[in-house]
């Protein structure tokens, strides 16, 4: 009820305070109450304080702000951590009047701070020589760094030159490897062409000049013709037919085939003509037996050319067909002549004066029976 400037603050113990006036005390309490509402979440209890004083000290807008929570003020406020609180407590315990006489406590702290600042300045001034030495060392270190950078730059240029040379060597090695690979492939292709499209000189000579009358010559010509056929029928790889040498070799093989085919056809035609006009085996020599002469010698001579005729059939069917026709023509004439001679001799025997002829003449026969027996 009575105005009094005294008030108590209860911390770990009770501290009694006396304000200069009642108004100042009320203002201080009002300020603490505001801080309590805003930051301390009403942890401080106010005892024997007029509620009217507290209500008057807080405007309606501020009261709403406190009730709703001023987030900006909370953000600005930073609480002390445990270590800072411990340091402040130790410092305040070292000074008995830290709570009762704040001005004296603040003055003491100010004096101590001035002493520390002076000590720091003296320490800095005392270490100026060392600082100069340190700066000198730093300058020398910077110079060394510059020299090292220059050396590193020169090394980098050398390494760049070495790198370029290594790249050139690598590229050269790649080109050499590629060239070797190409040479190996080219050699393989050449070996393939040479081994499959090379006709021996002996075969060429046999095809051009081989003796077609002797058995040895016929065998040589047969082997040469087979070798030529293999060379002409070789399965070329893609691109080989575009090579000039391959075209030239194929043309050479074609010329050899045509030349040998003409020579073989001409020789066989001569053989057919000779056999067709052969008079060595006539019916007169077989007059006793009255039989047609056999042609085994002719067949034996012609069988030697069987493989060559097969080769001619596979390579030049036109000449083969012509030879077949000529053979049939000449052999037909031969058979016609021999059959004609056979009937002439038979007629002579039947109408002749020999005993056998008389026997045939006296036998009564019908015309049909004679024709059938004949």
mmCIF file of C-alpha atoms in Angstrom:
data_model
loop_
_atom_site.group_PDB
_atom_site.id
_atom_site.type_symbol
_atom_site.label_atom_id
_atom_site.label_comp_id
_atom_site.label_asym_id
_atom_site.label_seq_id
_atom_site.Cartn_x
_atom_site.Cartn_y
_atom_site.Cartn_z
ATOM 1 C CA UNK A 1 0.000 0.000 0.000
ATOM 2 C CA UNK A 2 2.786 2.371 0.849
ATOM 3 C CA UNK A 3 5.216 3.489 -1.843
ATOM 4 C CA UNK A 4 8.697 2.036 -1.205
ATOM 5 C CA UNK A 5 11.828 2.165 -3.417
ATOM 6 C CA UNK A 6 13.196 -1.117 -1.965
ATOM 7 C CA UNK A 7 12.840 -4.535 -3.627
ATOM 8 C CA UNK A 8 14.480 -7.992 -3.453
ATOM 9 C CA UNK A 9 15.939 -10.221 -6.163
ATOM 10 C CA UNK A 10 16.054 -13.941 -5.368
ATOM 11 C CA UNK A 11 18.875 -15.841 -7.138
ATOM 12 C CA UNK A 12 20.964 -18.415 -5.273
ATOM 13 C CA UNK A 13 20.462 -16.060 -2.381
ATOM 14 C CA UNK A 14 18.462 -12.932 -1.671
ATOM 15 C CA UNK A 15 19.869 -9.589 -2.863
ATOM 16 C CA UNK A 16 18.313 -6.428 -1.509
ATOM 17 C CA UNK A 17 18.170 -3.403 -3.836
ATOM 18 C CA UNK A 18 17.213 0.214 -3.219
ATOM 19 C CA UNK A 19 16.166 2.379 -6.180
ATOM 20 C CA UNK A 20 16.681 6.136 -6.305
ATOM 21 C CA UNK A 21 12.919 6.583 -6.475
ATOM 22 C CA UNK A 22 9.690 4.634 -6.599
ATOM 23 C CA UNK A 23 9.197 5.544 -10.262
ATOM 24 C CA UNK A 24 12.610 4.135 -11.139
ATOM 25 C CA UNK A 25 11.814 0.925 -9.221
ATOM 26 C CA UNK A 26 8.505 0.542 -11.042
ATOM 27 C CA UNK A 27 10.200 1.126 -14.393
ATOM 28 C CA UNK A 28 12.873 -1.513 -13.622
ATOM 29 C CA UNK A 29 10.269 -4.080 -12.527
ATOM 30 C CA UNK A 30 8.189 -3.342 -15.610
ATOM 31 C CA UNK A 31 11.233 -3.895 -17.843
ATOM 32 C CA UNK A 32 12.032 -7.220 -16.143
ATOM 33 C CA UNK A 33 8.424 -8.299 -16.540
ATOM 34 C CA UNK A 34 8.540 -7.534 -20.275
ATOM 35 C CA UNK A 35 11.753 -9.536 -20.684
ATOM 36 C CA UNK A 36 10.212 -12.377 -18.717
ATOM 37 C CA UNK A 37 7.185 -12.420 -20.969
ATOM 38 C CA UNK A 38 9.140 -12.130 -24.194
ATOM 39 C CA UNK A 39 12.258 -14.257 -23.718
ATOM 40 C CA UNK A 40 12.078 -16.317 -20.513
ATOM 41 C CA UNK A 41 8.624 -17.798 -21.107
ATOM 42 C CA UNK A 42 7.384 -16.534 -17.674
ATOM 43 C CA UNK A 43 9.981 -18.382 -15.619
ATOM 44 C CA UNK A 44 10.386 -15.498 -13.167
ATOM 45 C CA UNK A 45 7.769 -15.158 -10.460
ATOM 46 C CA UNK A 46 6.765 -11.650 -9.409
ATOM 47 C CA UNK A 47 5.641 -11.581 -5.756
ATOM 48 C CA UNK A 48 3.979 -8.654 -3.980
ATOM 49 C CA UNK A 49 3.952 -6.660 -7.226
ATOM 50 C CA UNK A 50 0.837 -4.745 -8.102
ATOM 51 C CA UNK A 51 -0.983 -6.291 -11.068
ATOM 52 C CA UNK A 52 -2.092 -2.796 -12.026
ATOM 53 C CA UNK A 53 1.559 -1.816 -12.424
ATOM 54 C CA UNK A 54 2.182 -4.740 -14.725
ATOM 55 C CA UNK A 55 -0.891 -4.061 -16.832
ATOM 56 C CA UNK A 56 -0.045 -0.386 -17.193
ATOM 57 C CA UNK A 57 3.522 -1.156 -18.140
ATOM 58 C CA UNK A 58 2.423 -3.258 -21.139
ATOM 59 C CA UNK A 59 0.430 -1.574 -23.977
ATOM 60 C CA UNK A 60 -2.436 -3.516 -25.517
ATOM 61 C CA UNK A 61 -0.570 -4.098 -28.860
ATOM 62 C CA UNK A 62 2.544 -5.232 -27.067
ATOM 63 C CA UNK A 63 0.496 -7.514 -24.834
ATOM 64 C CA UNK A 64 -0.980 -9.164 -27.917
ATOM 65 C CA UNK A 65 2.463 -9.515 -29.357
ATOM 66 C CA UNK A 66 3.637 -11.187 -26.181
ATOM 67 C CA UNK A 67 0.608 -13.471 -26.115
ATOM 68 C CA UNK A 68 1.052 -14.425 -29.790
ATOM 69 C CA UNK A 69 4.824 -14.768 -29.573
ATOM 70 C CA UNK A 70 7.170 -12.330 -31.238
ATOM 71 C CA UNK A 71 9.148 -14.638 -33.503
ATOM 72 C CA UNK A 72 11.461 -11.872 -34.769
ATOM 73 C CA UNK A 73 12.552 -10.931 -31.236
ATOM 74 C CA UNK A 74 13.079 -14.573 -30.408
ATOM 75 C CA UNK A 75 15.249 -14.898 -33.498
ATOM 76 C CA UNK A 76 17.372 -11.887 -32.473
ATOM 77 C CA UNK A 77 17.871 -13.144 -28.936
ATOM 78 C CA UNK A 78 20.721 -15.616 -28.445
ATOM 79 C CA UNK A 79 20.931 -17.539 -25.182
ATOM 80 C CA UNK A 80 24.237 -18.135 -23.423
ATOM 81 C CA UNK A 81 25.644 -21.579 -23.664
ATOM 82 C CA UNK A 82 26.708 -23.554 -20.601
ATOM 83 C CA UNK A 83 30.354 -22.555 -20.858
ATOM 84 C CA UNK A 84 29.558 -18.830 -21.113
ATOM 85 C CA UNK A 85 27.237 -19.042 -18.104
ATOM 86 C CA UNK A 86 29.938 -20.825 -16.129
ATOM 87 C CA UNK A 87 32.549 -18.177 -17.017
ATOM 88 C CA UNK A 88 30.197 -15.350 -15.975
ATOM 89 C CA UNK A 89 29.411 -17.050 -12.669
ATOM 90 C CA UNK A 90 33.129 -17.547 -11.931
ATOM 91 C CA UNK A 91 33.824 -13.907 -12.746
ATOM 92 C CA UNK A 92 30.942 -12.660 -10.589
ATOM 93 C CA UNK A 93 32.012 -14.888 -7.678
ATOM 94 C CA UNK A 94 35.459 -13.300 -7.870
ATOM 95 C CA UNK A 95 33.865 -9.927 -7.300
ATOM 96 C CA UNK A 96 31.646 -9.715 -4.199
ATOM 97 C CA UNK A 97 29.872 -6.555 -5.280
ATOM 98 C CA UNK A 98 29.100 -7.736 -8.836
ATOM 99 C CA UNK A 99 25.396 -7.931 -8.036
ATOM 100 C CA UNK A 100 25.018 -5.201 -5.423
ATOM 101 C CA UNK A 101 27.086 -2.588 -7.261
ATOM 102 C CA UNK A 102 26.956 -3.111 -11.014
ATOM 103 C CA UNK A 103 28.677 0.199 -11.800
ATOM 104 C CA UNK A 104 31.751 -0.686 -9.781
ATOM 105 C CA UNK A 105 31.797 -4.143 -11.376
ATOM 106 C CA UNK A 106 31.585 -2.634 -14.851
ATOM 107 C CA UNK A 107 34.333 -0.137 -14.040
ATOM 108 C CA UNK A 108 36.574 -2.947 -12.838
ATOM 109 C CA UNK A 109 35.977 -4.895 -16.039
ATOM 110 C CA UNK A 110 36.766 -1.809 -18.104
ATOM 111 C CA UNK A 111 40.085 -1.328 -16.256
ATOM 112 C CA UNK A 112 41.040 -4.942 -16.754
ATOM 113 C CA UNK A 113 40.179 -4.690 -20.472
ATOM 114 C CA UNK A 114 42.371 -1.601 -20.811
ATOM 115 C CA UNK A 115 45.214 -3.450 -19.137
ATOM 116 C CA UNK A 116 44.801 -6.378 -21.566
ATOM 117 C CA UNK A 117 44.708 -4.030 -24.580
ATOM 118 C CA UNK A 118 47.892 -2.333 -23.410
ATOM 119 C CA UNK A 119 49.580 -5.682 -22.932
ATOM 120 C CA UNK A 120 48.544 -6.731 -26.399
ATOM 121 C CA UNK A 121 49.909 -3.537 -27.935
ATOM 122 C CA UNK A 122 53.212 -3.931 -26.098
ATOM 123 C CA UNK A 123 53.422 -7.543 -27.210
ATOM 124 C CA UNK A 124 52.805 -6.558 -30.805
ATOM 125 C CA UNK A 125 55.422 -3.792 -30.639
ATOM 126 C CA UNK A 126 57.901 -6.178 -29.009
ATOM 127 C CA UNK A 127 57.391 -8.706 -31.754
ATOM 128 C CA UNK A 128 57.846 -6.183 -34.576
ATOM 129 C CA UNK A 129 61.374 -7.458 -35.200
ATOM 130 C CA UNK A 130 60.130 -10.984 -35.442
ATOM 131 C CA UNK A 131 57.376 -9.792 -37.750
ATOM 132 C CA UNK A 132 59.956 -8.119 -39.980
ATOM 133 C CA UNK A 133 61.994 -11.323 -40.028
ATOM 134 C CA UNK A 134 58.849 -13.264 -40.840
ATOM 135 C CA UNK A 135 57.991 -10.854 -43.652
ATOM 136 C CA UNK A 136 61.497 -11.214 -45.031
ATOM 137 C CA UNK A 137 61.182 -14.951 -44.944
ATOM 138 C CA UNK A 138 57.837 -14.686 -46.677
ATOM 139 C CA UNK A 139 59.387 -12.521 -49.412
ATOM 140 C CA UNK A 140 62.154 -15.052 -49.907
ATOM 141 C CA UNK A 141 59.584 -17.839 -49.989
ATOM 142 C CA UNK A 142 57.611 -15.957 -52.641
ATOM 143 C CA UNK A 143 60.771 -15.602 -54.729
ATOM 144 C CA UNK A 144 61.428 -19.323 -54.371
ATOM 145 C CA UNK A 145 57.831 -20.003 -55.373
ATOM 146 C CA UNK A 146 58.306 -17.830 -58.463
ATOM 147 C CA UNK A 147 61.457 -19.744 -59.401
ATOM 148 C CA UNK A 148 59.709 -23.036 -58.835
ATOM 149 C CA UNK A 149 56.827 -21.881 -61.034
ATOM 150 C CA UNK A 150 59.296 -20.934 -63.776
ATOM 151 C CA UNK A 151 60.936 -24.380 -63.534
ATOM 152 C CA UNK A 152 57.566 -26.059 -63.526
ATOM 153 C CA UNK A 153 56.588 -24.113 -66.635
ATOM 154 C CA UNK A 154 59.795 -25.190 -68.392
ATOM 155 C CA UNK A 155 59.184 -28.804 -67.298
ATOM 156 C CA UNK A 156 55.632 -28.569 -68.553
ATOM 157 C CA UNK A 157 56.855 -27.352 -71.944
ATOM 158 C CA UNK A 158 59.342 -30.241 -72.055
ATOM 159 C CA UNK A 159 56.650 -32.711 -71.110
ATOM 160 C CA UNK A 160 54.363 -31.246 -73.745
ATOM 161 C CA UNK A 161 57.096 -31.705 -76.346
ATOM 162 C CA UNK A 162 57.667 -35.271 -75.134
ATOM 163 C CA UNK A 163 53.918 -35.895 -75.245
ATOM 164 C CA UNK A 164 53.764 -34.662 -78.841
ATOM 165 C CA UNK A 165 56.699 -36.886 -79.769
ATOM 166 C CA UNK A 166 55.093 -39.866 -78.042
ATOM 167 C CA UNK A 167 51.848 -39.170 -79.902
ATOM 168 C CA UNK A 168 53.771 -39.087 -83.176
ATOM 169 C CA UNK A 169 55.564 -42.335 -82.276
ATOM 170 C CA UNK A 170 52.260 -43.928 -81.289
ATOM 171 C CA UNK A 171 50.699 -42.827 -84.558
ATOM 172 C CA UNK A 172 53.720 -44.110 -86.478
ATOM 173 C CA UNK A 173 53.526 -47.447 -84.663
ATOM 174 C CA UNK A 174 49.833 -47.638 -85.491
ATOM 175 C CA UNK A 175 50.537 -46.936 -89.142
ATOM 176 C CA UNK A 176 53.362 -49.497 -89.167
ATOM 177 C CA UNK A 177 51.100 -52.089 -87.543
ATOM 178 C CA UNK A 178 48.368 -51.264 -90.041
ATOM 179 C CA UNK A 179 50.842 -51.529 -92.926
ATOM 180 C CA UNK A 180 52.105 -54.895 -91.665
ATOM 181 C CA UNK A 181 48.545 -56.161 -91.306
ATOM 182 C CA UNK A 182 47.751 -55.020 -94.843
ATOM 183 C CA UNK A 183 50.919 -56.646 -96.162
ATOM 184 C CA UNK A 184 50.043 -59.947 -94.474
ATOM 185 C CA UNK A 185 46.534 -59.833 -95.917
ATOM 186 C CA UNK A 186 47.883 -58.896 -99.358
ATOM 187 C CA UNK A 187 50.418 -61.729 -99.218
ATOM 188 C CA UNK A 188 47.640 -64.148 -98.281
ATOM 189 C CA UNK A 189 45.546 -63.013 -101.249
ATOM 190 C CA UNK A 190 48.526 -63.265 -103.614
ATOM 191 C CA UNK A 191 49.400 -66.749 -102.335
ATOM 192 C CA UNK A 192 45.771 -67.797 -102.839
ATOM 193 C CA UNK A 193 45.744 -66.518 -106.426
ATOM 194 C CA UNK A 194 49.163 -67.953 -107.267
ATOM 195 C CA UNK A 195 48.375 -71.383 -105.797
ATOM 196 C CA UNK A 196 44.945 -71.653 -107.444
ATOM 197 C CA UNK A 197 45.445 -69.793 -110.733
ATOM 198 C CA UNK A 198 48.976 -70.797 -111.709
ATOM 199 C CA UNK A 199 49.226 -73.403 -114.454
ATOM 200 C CA UNK A 200 52.532 -75.243 -114.700
ATOM 201 C CA UNK A 201 54.652 -74.732 -117.796
ATOM 202 C CA UNK A 202 54.565 -78.486 -118.487
ATOM 203 C CA UNK A 203 50.769 -78.416 -118.590
ATOM 204 C CA UNK A 204 50.789 -75.421 -120.899
ATOM 205 C CA UNK A 205 53.222 -77.168 -123.236
ATOM 206 C CA UNK A 206 51.116 -80.340 -123.168
ATOM 207 C CA UNK A 207 47.981 -78.378 -124.074
ATOM 208 C CA UNK A 208 49.737 -76.558 -126.894
ATOM 209 C CA UNK A 209 52.032 -79.238 -128.312
ATOM 210 C CA UNK A 210 51.159 -82.528 -126.556
ATOM 211 C CA UNK A 211 51.217 -85.729 -128.626
ATOM 212 C CA UNK A 212 47.653 -87.047 -128.947
ATOM 213 C CA UNK A 213 48.691 -90.276 -130.691
ATOM 214 C CA UNK A 214 50.753 -91.917 -127.929
ATOM 215 C CA UNK A 215 49.416 -93.142 -124.605
ATOM 216 C CA UNK A 216 51.984 -91.099 -122.694
ATOM 217 C CA UNK A 217 51.110 -87.947 -124.579
ATOM 218 C CA UNK A 218 47.372 -88.529 -124.077
ATOM 219 C CA UNK A 219 47.890 -88.972 -120.322
ATOM 220 C CA UNK A 220 49.918 -85.732 -120.151
ATOM 221 C CA UNK A 221 47.229 -83.875 -122.101
ATOM 222 C CA UNK A 222 44.515 -85.306 -119.806
ATOM 223 C CA UNK A 223 46.338 -84.133 -116.662
ATOM 224 C CA UNK A 224 46.950 -80.714 -118.196
ATOM 225 C CA UNK A 225 43.286 -80.395 -119.217
ATOM 226 C CA UNK A 226 42.138 -81.278 -115.674
ATOM 227 C CA UNK A 227 44.554 -78.761 -114.169
ATOM 228 C CA UNK A 228 43.302 -76.087 -116.579
ATOM 229 C CA UNK A 229 39.696 -76.841 -115.647
ATOM 230 C CA UNK A 230 40.507 -76.511 -111.930
ATOM 231 C CA UNK A 231 42.195 -73.148 -112.525
ATOM 232 C CA UNK A 232 39.220 -71.876 -114.485
ATOM 233 C CA UNK A 233 36.657 -73.088 -111.917
ATOM 234 C CA UNK A 234 38.434 -71.740 -108.809
ATOM 235 C CA UNK A 235 36.074 -69.853 -106.466
ATOM 236 C CA UNK A 236 37.443 -66.314 -106.431
ATOM 237 C CA UNK A 237 36.991 -64.091 -103.390
ATOM 238 C CA UNK A 238 35.103 -60.801 -103.635
ATOM 239 C CA UNK A 239 37.114 -58.240 -105.574
ATOM 240 C CA UNK A 240 39.501 -60.682 -107.269
ATOM 241 C CA UNK A 241 37.650 -60.470 -110.558
ATOM 242 C CA UNK A 242 38.452 -56.728 -110.678
ATOM 243 C CA UNK A 243 42.225 -57.310 -110.675
ATOM 244 C CA UNK A 244 43.907 -56.836 -114.041
ATOM 245 C CA UNK A 245 46.247 -59.797 -113.490
ATOM 246 C CA UNK A 246 43.304 -62.090 -112.696
ATOM 247 C CA UNK A 247 41.449 -60.961 -115.815
ATOM 248 C CA UNK A 248 44.577 -61.492 -117.876
ATOM 249 C CA UNK A 249 45.105 -64.998 -116.431
ATOM 250 C CA UNK A 250 41.465 -65.933 -117.026
ATOM 251 C CA UNK A 251 41.757 -64.760 -120.630
ATOM 252 C CA UNK A 252 44.909 -66.847 -121.010
ATOM 253 C CA UNK A 253 43.107 -69.909 -119.655
ATOM 254 C CA UNK A 254 40.224 -69.319 -122.054
ATOM 255 C CA UNK A 255 42.641 -69.095 -124.988
ATOM 256 C CA UNK A 256 44.380 -72.318 -123.916
ATOM 257 C CA UNK A 257 41.015 -74.072 -123.575
ATOM 258 C CA UNK A 258 39.888 -72.951 -127.030
ATOM 259 C CA UNK A 259 43.208 -73.876 -128.596
ATOM 260 C CA UNK A 260 43.346 -77.330 -127.025
ATOM 261 C CA UNK A 261 39.662 -77.979 -127.754
ATOM 262 C CA UNK A 262 40.237 -77.211 -131.443
ATOM 263 C CA UNK A 263 43.354 -79.376 -131.545
ATOM 264 C CA UNK A 264 41.601 -82.279 -129.779
ATOM 265 C CA UNK A 265 38.528 -82.050 -132.034
ATOM 266 C CA UNK A 266 40.697 -81.916 -135.145
ATOM 267 C CA UNK A 267 42.725 -84.959 -134.048
ATOM 268 C CA UNK A 268 39.625 -87.014 -133.151
ATOM 269 C CA UNK A 269 38.004 -86.108 -136.465
ATOM 270 C CA UNK A 270 41.119 -87.413 -138.189
ATOM 271 C CA UNK A 271 40.883 -90.629 -136.153
ATOM 272 C CA UNK A 272 37.205 -91.010 -137.074
ATOM 273 C CA UNK A 273 37.970 -90.452 -140.758
ATOM 274 C CA UNK A 274 40.797 -92.943 -140.654
ATOM 275 C CA UNK A 275 38.644 -95.580 -138.961
ATOM 276 C CA UNK A 276 35.753 -94.925 -141.340
ATOM 277 C CA UNK A 277 37.972 -95.511 -144.370
ATOM 278 C CA UNK A 278 39.974 -98.343 -142.887
ATOM 279 C CA UNK A 279 40.210 -101.296 -145.365
ATOM 280 C CA UNK A 280 42.500 -103.522 -143.294
ATOM 281 C CA UNK A 281 39.651 -105.591 -141.907
ATOM 282 C CA UNK A 282 37.357 -106.585 -144.782
ATOM 283 C CA UNK A 283 34.899 -109.352 -145.138
ATOM 284 C CA UNK A 284 37.096 -111.136 -147.733
ATOM 285 C CA UNK A 285 39.522 -112.080 -144.961
ATOM 286 C CA UNK A 286 36.635 -113.816 -143.119
ATOM 287 C CA UNK A 287 35.242 -115.579 -146.182
ATOM 288 C CA UNK A 288 35.576 -118.968 -144.557
ATOM 289 C CA UNK A 289 33.438 -118.116 -141.550
ATOM 290 C CA UNK A 290 31.168 -115.601 -143.310
ATOM 291 C CA UNK A 291 31.028 -113.198 -140.291
ATOM 292 C CA UNK A 292 31.208 -109.421 -139.936
ATOM 293 C CA UNK A 293 34.591 -108.127 -138.774
ATOM 294 C CA UNK A 294 34.742 -106.872 -135.176
ATOM 295 C CA UNK A 295 35.865 -103.342 -134.251
ATOM 296 C CA UNK A 296 37.688 -104.015 -130.996
ATOM 297 C CA UNK A 297 40.903 -102.336 -132.191
ATOM 298 C CA UNK A 298 38.942 -99.202 -133.066
ATOM 299 C CA UNK A 299 37.223 -99.173 -129.693
ATOM 300 C CA UNK A 300 40.517 -99.748 -127.896
ATOM 301 C CA UNK A 301 42.086 -96.809 -129.657
ATOM 302 C CA UNK A 302 39.134 -94.530 -128.900
ATOM 303 C CA UNK A 303 38.856 -95.491 -125.211
ATOM 304 C CA UNK A 304 42.154 -93.721 -124.587
ATOM 305 C CA UNK A 305 40.393 -90.421 -125.303
ATOM 306 C CA UNK A 306 37.465 -91.034 -122.902
ATOM 307 C CA UNK A 307 38.622 -88.570 -120.237
ATOM 308 C CA UNK A 308 39.473 -85.950 -122.837
ATOM 309 C CA UNK A 309 36.016 -86.355 -124.380
ATOM 310 C CA UNK A 310 34.468 -85.872 -120.899
ATOM 311 C CA UNK A 311 36.589 -82.747 -120.438
ATOM 312 C CA UNK A 312 35.476 -81.468 -123.855
ATOM 313 C CA UNK A 313 31.844 -82.159 -122.941
ATOM 314 C CA UNK A 314 32.177 -80.053 -119.757
ATOM 315 C CA UNK A 315 34.111 -77.185 -121.337
ATOM 316 C CA UNK A 316 32.867 -76.932 -124.942
ATOM 317 C CA UNK A 317 29.663 -78.851 -125.504
ATOM 318 C CA UNK A 318 29.330 -77.588 -129.074
ATOM 319 C CA UNK A 319 32.579 -79.241 -130.202
ATOM 320 C CA UNK A 320 31.671 -82.368 -128.230
ATOM 321 C CA UNK A 321 28.325 -82.619 -130.003
ATOM 322 C CA UNK A 322 29.998 -82.065 -133.388
ATOM 323 C CA UNK A 323 32.517 -84.852 -132.697
ATOM 324 C CA UNK A 324 29.688 -87.208 -131.673
ATOM 325 C CA UNK A 325 27.867 -86.487 -134.913
ATOM 326 C CA UNK A 326 31.008 -87.019 -137.013
ATOM 327 C CA UNK A 327 31.735 -90.292 -135.214
ATOM 328 C CA UNK A 328 28.229 -91.527 -135.942
ATOM 329 C CA UNK A 329 28.479 -90.500 -139.614
ATOM 330 C CA UNK A 330 31.841 -92.174 -140.277
ATOM 331 C CA UNK A 331 30.986 -95.328 -138.338
ATOM 332 C CA UNK A 332 27.601 -95.556 -140.117
ATOM 333 C CA UNK A 333 29.367 -95.494 -143.469
ATOM 334 C CA UNK A 334 31.776 -98.162 -142.244
ATOM 335 C CA UNK A 335 28.961 -100.406 -141.078
ATOM 336 C CA UNK A 336 27.021 -99.865 -144.321
ATOM 337 C CA UNK A 337 30.045 -100.833 -146.400
ATOM 338 C CA UNK A 338 30.791 -103.883 -144.267
ATOM 339 C CA UNK A 339 27.142 -105.067 -144.371
ATOM 340 C CA UNK A 340 27.088 -104.541 -148.129
ATOM 341 C CA UNK A 341 30.277 -106.566 -148.475
ATOM 342 C CA UNK A 342 28.777 -109.230 -146.219
ATOM 343 C CA UNK A 343 25.779 -109.685 -148.496
ATOM 344 C CA UNK A 344 27.988 -109.709 -151.586
ATOM 345 C CA UNK A 345 30.109 -112.507 -150.160
ATOM 346 C CA UNK A 346 27.027 -114.388 -149.002
ATOM 347 C CA UNK A 347 25.581 -114.091 -152.511
ATOM 348 C CA UNK A 348 28.759 -115.379 -154.054
ATOM 349 C CA UNK A 349 28.871 -118.309 -151.666
ATOM 350 C CA UNK A 350 25.253 -119.230 -152.316
ATOM 351 C CA UNK A 351 25.472 -118.992 -156.153
ATOM 352 C CA UNK A 352 29.033 -120.180 -156.528
ATOM 353 C CA UNK A 353 30.354 -123.552 -157.824
ATOM 354 C CA UNK A 354 31.716 -124.784 -154.553
ATOM 355 C CA UNK A 355 30.205 -127.756 -152.796
ATOM 356 C CA UNK A 356 28.784 -125.552 -150.149
ATOM 357 C CA UNK A 357 27.311 -123.327 -152.840
ATOM 358 C CA UNK A 358 25.753 -126.278 -154.559
ATOM 359 C CA UNK A 359 24.329 -127.471 -151.296
ATOM 360 C CA UNK A 360 22.735 -124.091 -150.783
ATOM 361 C CA UNK A 361 21.510 -124.050 -154.402
ATOM 362 C CA UNK A 362 19.853 -127.508 -154.297
ATOM 363 C CA UNK A 363 18.000 -126.898 -151.064
ATOM 364 C CA UNK A 364 14.411 -125.963 -151.765
ATOM 365 C CA UNK A 365 13.534 -122.951 -149.664
ATOM 366 C CA UNK A 366 10.791 -120.479 -149.553
ATOM 367 C CA UNK A 367 11.590 -116.875 -150.083
ATOM 368 C CA UNK A 368 10.379 -115.869 -146.614
ATOM 369 C CA UNK A 369 12.588 -118.485 -144.903
ATOM 370 C CA UNK A 370 15.648 -117.330 -146.839
ATOM 371 C CA UNK A 371 15.026 -113.720 -145.885
ATOM 372 C CA UNK A 372 14.500 -114.646 -142.262
ATOM 373 C CA UNK A 373 17.724 -116.623 -142.038
ATOM 374 C CA UNK A 374 19.611 -113.956 -143.884
#
